[in-house]
Amino acid sequence: MTKALILGGTGWLSSRIARRLLDEGAAVTCLARGTRPVPPGATLVVGDRTGADPYAALDGEWDLVVDVSTSALQVARAVDELGDRAARWTFVSSVSVYADDETVGADESAPRHPSSRAEDADYGAQKAAAEDAVAALGDRALIVRPGLIVGKGDPSDRFGYWAAAFARAGERPVLVPPLAGRTAQIVDVDDLAAYVASSRAVDAVNAVGDSIPLADMLEIVRGAAGHTGGVREASEEWLRARSVEYWMGVRSLPLWLPADMTGFMTRRNERFLATGGALSPLDATAARVVADELVRGVDRPRRAGLSRAEEADLLAELGGRSRSLR
Ligand SMILES: NC(=O)c1ccc[n+]([C@@H]2O[C@H](COP(=O)([O-])OP(=O)(O)OC[C@H]3O[C@@H](n4cnc5c(N)ncnc54)[C@H](OP(=O)(O)O)[C@@H]3O)[C@@H](O)[C@H]2O)c1
């Protein structure tokens, strides 16, 4: 029986990785502080990775260790203290390690941000340093770099914003950011969990879907949400002048990026596909996200997007005629 240790295992992605491994018949141990439950069938070992001896209660060796930490120090320490006991070690990094967000179609060899283990270093710098620590394990190491992860229960509320916005609008128009030349690229959380649980790849792999025009991605979500109205497209300058943010956070339009970030949503995924990565059809992913948004509530307070009232105020000020996305 495969023995797996997940450093984490109770978060959004890592609990799905744990469940996937359990479904495949593995014995799964999750090391976490215990603020959330482990999936049924997994064993929780309580440890605080910022504490004195977090791994003291862990016994034995593992066929696979998975780490999802965003702290370079935590990742490096885990490799130091547990690396000798793992046949394979998979680290969930991010496409945010890449320094160049302009070049279109870059692969895993693209330059990364300078790495830093400093606790106050940027996310990309810490992920790069964490990758370096894991890469020291040589051909036992797999570094998975996801792009925007989407799916049921997404705590970031980003991709789901569009499902909620189209679902709540019905026949009315939806406000969209500038679309010309913009792309979108996502990975379904379940596809990612399946890959992390089962891939035998080594080295670094971008875990991303195909890059498609942003207008096409929004049209897929719109279709899944049953929206029958049009859209109204606002310009970059108009939105920024009204304090609408790019990408994430409150009062934002998720998936919208600054015009010069032409490469961010165009990463190559050939290695992912060649090493066992599977991609759900986008309309199936969108349907799952719409269903989840309807259950969670399209008017709930969100971590990302516009509230219904904010969007209505912006649409009233923008005026103009609605049009189709394509
Ligand atoms: N969302 C995206 O679009 C996106 C894109 C690219 C990459 N990623 C990466 O995807 C991963 C997300 O994983 P996730 O959803 O499972 O993260 P998460 O929800 O933040 O969960 C973190 C896990 O680590 C545990 N943990 C946190 N602090 C700990 C500590 N001090 N000691 C021991 N355990 C600790 C948590 O449990 P306790 O709190 O109980 O300790 C939990 O099990 C991250 O690596 C992120 O960088 C995300």
Coordinates of C-alpha atoms in Angstrom, one line a residue, residues 91-207:
F91 CA 6.1 20.5 -3.9
V92 CA 3.1 22.6 -5.0
S93 CA 4.7 25.8 -6.2
S94 CA 3.1 28.4 -8.5
V95 CA 3.5 30.1 -11.9
S96 CA 4.1 33.2 -9.8
V97 CA 7.8 32.0 -9.5
Y98 CA 8.3 33.3 -13.1
A99 CA 10.0 36.7 -13.3
D100 CA 8.8 37.5 -16.9
D101 CA 5.0 37.9 -17.3
E102 CA 5.2 39.4 -20.8
T103 CA 6.7 36.7 -23.0
V104 CA 3.9 34.7 -24.5
G105 CA 4.1 30.9 -24.5
A106 CA 7.0 30.4 -22.1
D107 CA 7.8 27.0 -20.8
E108 CA 9.3 25.7 -17.5
S109 CA 12.8 26.9 -18.4
A110 CA 11.7 30.6 -18.1
P111 CA 13.7 32.6 -15.6
R112 CA 12.3 32.8 -12.1
H113 CA 12.3 35.5 -9.5
P114 CA 15.4 35.7 -7.3
S115 CA 14.8 33.3 -4.5
S116 CA 14.5 34.4 -0.9
R117 CA 13.9 32.5 2.3
A118 CA 13.1 35.7 4.2
E119 CA 9.7 35.4 5.9
D120 CA 8.7 38.8 4.6
A121 CA 9.8 38.1 1.0
D122 CA 7.3 38.1 -1.8
Y123 CA 5.2 35.0 -2.6
G124 CA 7.1 34.3 -5.8
A125 CA 10.6 34.7 -4.2
Q126 CA 9.7 32.3 -1.4
K127 CA 8.2 29.8 -3.7
A128 CA 11.4 30.0 -5.8
A129 CA 13.5 29.4 -2.7
A130 CA 11.2 26.5 -1.6
E131 CA 11.6 25.0 -5.1
D132 CA 15.4 25.1 -4.7
A133 CA 15.2 23.3 -1.4
V134 CA 13.0 20.5 -2.9
A135 CA 15.1 20.3 -6.1
A136 CA 18.1 19.3 -3.9
L137 CA 16.4 15.9 -3.7
G138 CA 17.3 15.3 -7.3
D139 CA 15.2 12.8 -9.2
R140 CA 12.9 12.2 -6.3
A141 CA 11.6 15.8 -6.6
L142 CA 8.6 17.1 -8.6
I143 CA 7.8 20.8 -8.6
V144 CA 4.3 21.5 -9.7
R145 CA 3.6 25.1 -10.8
P146 CA -0.2 25.6 -11.0
G147 CA -1.8 28.6 -12.6
L148 CA -5.1 29.9 -11.4
I149 CA -6.8 27.0 -9.6
V150 CA -10.5 26.9 -9.9
G151 CA -13.3 24.7 -8.7
K152 CA -15.9 24.0 -6.0
G153 CA -15.2 25.8 -2.7
D154 CA -12.4 28.0 -4.1
P155 CA -11.6 30.3 -1.1
S156 CA -10.2 33.0 -3.3
D157 CA -13.6 33.7 -5.0
R158 CA -11.9 34.7 -8.2
F159 CA -13.0 32.5 -11.1
G160 CA -16.3 31.9 -9.3
Y161 CA -17.0 35.7 -9.5
W162 CA -17.9 35.3 -13.1
A163 CA -20.2 32.4 -12.4
A164 CA -21.9 34.5 -9.8
A165 CA -22.0 37.6 -11.9
F166 CA -23.6 35.9 -14.9
A167 CA -26.0 33.8 -12.8
R168 CA -27.3 36.8 -10.8
A169 CA -27.6 39.0 -13.9
G170 CA -30.2 36.8 -15.7
E171 CA -31.3 38.9 -18.7
R172 CA -29.4 42.1 -17.6
P173 CA -25.9 43.0 -18.8
V174 CA -22.7 42.1 -17.1
L175 CA -19.8 44.5 -16.8
V176 CA -16.6 43.1 -18.3
P177 CA -13.0 44.4 -18.5
P178 CA -11.2 45.1 -21.8
L179 CA -11.1 41.9 -23.8
A180 CA -9.0 42.5 -26.9
G181 CA -5.8 40.6 -26.7
R182 CA -6.6 39.2 -23.2
T183 CA -6.2 35.5 -22.4
A184 CA -7.3 33.2 -19.7
Q185 CA -5.7 30.0 -18.4
I186 CA -7.0 27.9 -15.5
V187 CA -6.5 24.5 -13.9
D188 CA -9.4 22.6 -12.3
V189 CA -8.7 21.8 -8.7
D190 CA -9.6 18.2 -9.2
D191 CA -7.4 17.8 -12.2
L192 CA -4.5 19.3 -10.2
A193 CA -5.2 17.0 -7.2
A194 CA -5.2 14.0 -9.5
Y195 CA -1.9 15.0 -11.0
V196 CA -0.2 15.6 -7.7
A197 CA -1.4 12.4 -6.3
S198 CA -0.3 10.2 -9.1
S199 CA 2.4 11.8 -11.3
R200 CA 5.8 10.2 -11.4
A201 CA 7.3 13.2 -13.2
V202 CA 10.5 14.8 -12.0
D203 CA 11.7 18.4 -12.3
A204 CA 9.3 21.3 -12.8
V205 CA 5.9 21.1 -14.5
N206 CA 3.4 23.9 -15.2
A207 CA 0.0 22.7 -14.1

